[in-house]
Coordinates of C-alpha atoms in Angstrom, one line a residue:
Q1 CA 37.5 3.3 -10.8
V2 CA 34.2 5.1 -10.4
L3 CA 31.8 5.8 -7.6
S4 CA 28.7 3.7 -7.8
L5 CA 25.4 3.3 -6.2
P6 CA 25.1 0.1 -4.1
I7 CA 25.1 -3.2 -6.0
V8 CA 23.9 -6.5 -4.7
V9 CA 24.8 -9.6 -6.7
I10 CA 22.1 -12.3 -6.7
V11 CA 22.0 -15.8 -8.2
H12 CA 18.2 -16.3 -8.4
G13 CA 15.2 -14.2 -9.0
N14 CA 13.8 -15.1 -5.5
Q15 CA 16.6 -13.0 -4.0
D16 CA 15.5 -9.9 -5.9
N17 CA 13.2 -8.5 -3.2
N18 CA 15.8 -8.8 -0.5
A19 CA 18.4 -7.2 -2.7
K20 CA 16.2 -4.2 -3.4
A21 CA 15.6 -3.8 0.3
T22 CA 19.4 -3.8 0.9
V23 CA 20.0 -1.2 -1.8
L24 CA 17.1 1.0 -0.7
W25 CA 18.3 1.0 3.0
D26 CA 21.9 1.7 1.9
N27 CA 20.9 4.5 -0.5
A28 CA 18.6 6.2 2.0
F29 CA 20.5 5.9 5.3
S30 CA 24.2 5.6 4.8
E31 CA 26.5 8.5 5.6
I32 CA 28.4 10.2 2.8
D33 CA 31.9 9.7 4.3
R34 CA 31.3 6.3 5.9
V35 CA 33.5 3.2 6.1
P36 CA 32.4 1.1 3.1
F37 CA 29.3 -1.0 3.7
V38 CA 28.7 0.5 7.1
V39 CA 25.1 1.6 7.5
A40 CA 22.8 2.4 10.5
E41 CA 20.9 -0.5 12.0
R42 CA 18.1 1.8 13.2
V43 CA 16.8 5.0 11.6
P44 CA 14.1 7.6 12.6
W45 CA 10.6 6.7 11.5
E46 CA 10.2 10.1 9.9
K47 CA 13.2 9.5 7.7
M48 CA 11.7 6.1 6.8
C49 CA 8.5 7.8 5.8
D50 CA 10.3 10.1 3.4
T51 CA 12.2 7.2 1.9
L52 CA 9.0 5.1 1.3
N53 CA 7.3 8.1 -0.2
L54 CA 10.1 8.9 -2.6
K55 CA 10.4 5.3 -3.6
F56 CA 6.6 5.0 -4.1
M57 CA 6.4 8.1 -6.3
A58 CA 9.5 7.2 -8.3
E59 CA 8.5 3.6 -8.9
V60 CA 4.8 4.3 -9.8
Q61 CA 5.8 7.5 -11.6
T62 CA 3.2 9.6 -10.0
S63 CA 3.1 13.1 -8.4
Q64 CA 0.6 11.9 -5.8
G65 CA 2.6 10.8 -2.8
L66 CA 1.7 9.2 0.5
L67 CA -0.5 11.1 3.0
K68 CA -0.2 11.5 6.8
E69 CA -2.9 8.9 7.3
H70 CA -1.0 6.4 5.1
Y71 CA 2.1 6.9 7.3
F72 CA 0.0 6.2 10.4
F73 CA -1.2 2.9 8.9
L74 CA 2.3 1.9 7.9
A75 CA 3.7 2.7 11.3
Q76 CA 1.0 0.5 13.0
K77 CA 2.0 -2.3 10.6
I78 CA 5.8 -2.1 11.0
F79 CA 5.8 -1.5 14.8
N80 CA 2.8 -3.9 15.4
D81 CA 1.3 -1.2 17.6
H82 CA -2.4 -0.2 17.2
S83 CA -2.6 1.8 20.5
A84 CA 0.0 4.6 19.7
S85 CA -1.0 8.0 18.2
L86 CA 0.5 9.5 15.1
E87 CA 2.7 11.8 17.3
D88 CA 4.0 8.8 19.3
F89 CA 5.4 7.2 16.1
Q90 CA 7.2 10.4 15.0
S91 CA 9.8 10.0 17.8
R92 CA 10.4 6.3 17.2
H93 CA 13.2 4.5 15.4
V94 CA 12.7 1.6 13.0
S95 CA 15.3 -1.2 12.6
W96 CA 16.5 -3.1 9.6
A97 CA 15.0 -6.3 11.2
Q98 CA 11.6 -4.7 11.4
F99 CA 11.9 -3.5 7.9
N100 CA 13.0 -6.6 6.2
K101 CA 13.8 -9.5 8.5
E102 CA 10.9 -10.1 11.0
I103 CA 7.8 -11.7 9.6
L104 CA 4.7 -9.6 10.2
P105 CA 2.3 -11.1 12.8
G106 CA 0.1 -13.7 11.4
R107 CA 1.6 -13.4 7.9
G108 CA 4.3 -15.2 6.0
F109 CA 6.2 -12.1 4.8
T110 CA 8.1 -9.1 6.0
F111 CA 7.0 -5.4 5.9
W112 CA 9.2 -4.7 2.9
Q113 CA 8.0 -7.8 0.9
W114 CA 4.5 -6.5 1.5
F115 CA 5.3 -2.9 0.6
D116 CA 7.2 -3.9 -2.5
G117 CA 4.3 -6.0 -3.7
V118 CA 2.0 -3.0 -3.4
L119 CA 4.6 -0.9 -5.4
D120 CA 4.7 -3.5 -8.1
L121 CA 0.9 -3.8 -8.3
T122 CA 0.3 -0.1 -8.4
K123 CA 3.0 0.5 -11.0
R124 CA 1.7 -2.2 -13.3
C125 CA -2.1 -1.9 -12.9
L126 CA -3.2 1.0 -10.7
K127 CA -1.1 4.1 -11.6
S128 CA -4.0 6.1 -13.1
Y129 CA -6.4 5.2 -10.3
W130 CA -3.8 6.1 -7.6
S131 CA -3.0 9.4 -9.4
D132 CA -6.7 10.2 -9.5
R133 CA -6.9 9.5 -5.7
L134 CA -9.5 6.8 -6.2
I135 CA -7.6 4.3 -4.0
M136 CA -7.4 4.9 -0.3
G137 CA -4.8 2.0 -0.3
F138 CA -2.9 2.1 3.0
I139 CA -5.7 1.7 5.5
S140 CA -6.6 -1.0 8.0
K141 CA -9.6 -3.3 7.7
Q142 CA -10.7 -2.1 11.2
Y143 CA -10.7 1.6 10.1
V144 CA -12.5 0.7 6.9
C145 CA -15.3 -0.8 8.9
K146 CA -15.5 2.3 11.1
L147 CA -15.8 4.5 8.0
L148 CA -18.3 2.4 6.1
S149 CA -20.5 1.2 8.9
T150 CA -22.4 4.6 8.9
A151 CA -22.2 5.2 5.1
P152 CA -25.2 4.7 2.7
D153 CA -25.9 1.3 1.3
G154 CA -23.4 0.4 -1.5
T155 CA -20.7 2.8 -0.5
F156 CA -17.3 1.3 -1.2
L157 CA -13.5 2.1 -1.0
L158 CA -10.3 0.4 -2.2
R159 CA -7.5 -0.7 0.0
F160 CA -4.3 -2.8 -0.4
S161 CA -4.7 -6.3 0.9
D162 CA -3.1 -7.1 4.3
S163 CA -3.2 -10.8 3.8
E164 CA -1.7 -11.1 0.3
I165 CA 1.3 -9.6 -1.3
G166 CA 0.4 -7.4 -4.3
G167 CA -3.4 -7.4 -3.9
V168 CA -6.1 -4.7 -3.9
T169 CA -9.5 -5.3 -2.4
I170 CA -12.8 -3.6 -2.4
A171 CA -14.7 -3.1 0.8
Y172 CA -18.4 -2.1 0.7
V173 CA -21.3 -1.7 3.1
I174 CA -24.7 -3.5 2.9
W175 CA -27.7 -2.3 5.0
G176 CA -30.2 -4.9 6.1
K177 CA -33.9 -4.5 6.4
D178 CA -33.5 -4.5 10.2
G179 CA -31.4 -1.3 10.0
S180 CA -28.1 -3.0 10.7
S181 CA -25.0 -2.5 8.5
Q182 CA -22.4 -5.1 7.4
V183 CA -19.1 -4.4 5.7
E184 CA -18.0 -7.0 3.1
N185 CA -14.5 -7.4 1.6
I186 CA -14.2 -8.8 -1.9
Q187 CA -11.3 -11.3 -2.4
P188 CA -8.2 -9.3 -3.4
F189 CA -7.4 -8.8 -7.1
S190 CA -3.8 -9.5 -8.2
A191 CA -1.9 -8.0 -11.1
K192 CA -2.7 -11.2 -13.0
D193 CA -6.4 -10.7 -12.3
L194 CA -6.3 -7.0 -13.4
S195 CA -4.4 -7.8 -16.6
I196 CA -7.4 -10.0 -17.6
R197 CA -10.0 -7.4 -16.7
S198 CA -9.2 -3.9 -15.4
L199 CA -10.2 -2.6 -12.0
G200 CA -12.5 0.0 -13.5
D201 CA -14.4 -2.7 -15.5
R202 CA -14.6 -5.0 -12.5
I203 CA -16.1 -2.1 -10.4
R204 CA -18.6 -1.5 -13.2
D205 CA -19.5 -5.2 -13.2
L206 CA -20.4 -5.3 -9.5
G207 CA -23.9 -4.0 -9.1
Q208 CA -23.7 -3.8 -5.3
L209 CA -21.1 -1.0 -5.6
R210 CA -22.8 2.4 -5.9
N211 CA -20.8 5.3 -4.5
L212 CA -17.1 5.7 -3.9
Y213 CA -16.5 6.8 -0.3
P214 CA -17.7 9.3 0.9
N215 CA -20.4 9.9 -1.7
T216 CA -19.2 10.0 -5.3
P217 CA -21.3 8.0 -7.8
K218 CA -19.1 5.2 -9.1
D219 CA -19.7 6.0 -12.8
Q220 CA -18.6 9.6 -12.1
A221 CA -15.5 8.4 -10.2
F222 CA -14.4 5.6 -12.5
G223 CA -16.2 6.4 -15.8
S224 CA -12.9 7.5 -17.4
H225 CA -11.4 4.2 -16.5
Y226 CA -14.1 2.0 -18.1
N227 CA -13.2 0.3 -21.4
S228 CA -15.8 0.7 -24.1
E229 CA -17.1 -2.7 -24.9
Q230 CA -19.1 -4.0 -27.9
G231 CA -22.1 -6.2 -27.1
G232 CA -21.7 -9.7 -28.4

């Protein structure tokens, strides 16, 4: 016999996501000398933050982990609470049901399904962008509007899609002649989209994008990610 990490047996690929959630929860939150298979049903949110951060860095293979503002966004998402402060969340506990059973409000997927989709997309297509801190990523659409609404015309940032699993979207601001600003969101790009044309080249293609928030010219920010192309 030999001691093992948790194993989940699955019979179909569509069970993979749920199996990964079970293994992650067991690895992170079970006690050393527990009765076999017994694991806490609720865990401190701070402990969950550490777990998500370690998982993200290990999967993406990056030294750039999650930041305090990322945890705040994730807490708002998993607790469905947009009125609490960062400090309020620190004393809360999160349940297995909130993590991987309950469907997020207005969506067709759980918190873990969404987070795992972000992991997969970042690992496959966005590792270098994330490591260069070019992707804000975990940020709400409402907060994006607040940041961009006073920024110069053509200022943009990148965030992970709320509505789709494994999507990254570009939000940018347009100023009208009447002095009003409008924040637009480009339809999210999936891993399949980015395998056809990279994120850097898509950003270069879009003339309405000028400066990465707060004020870095896009060619300066993303120039090293452009592919050299021969004119046809």
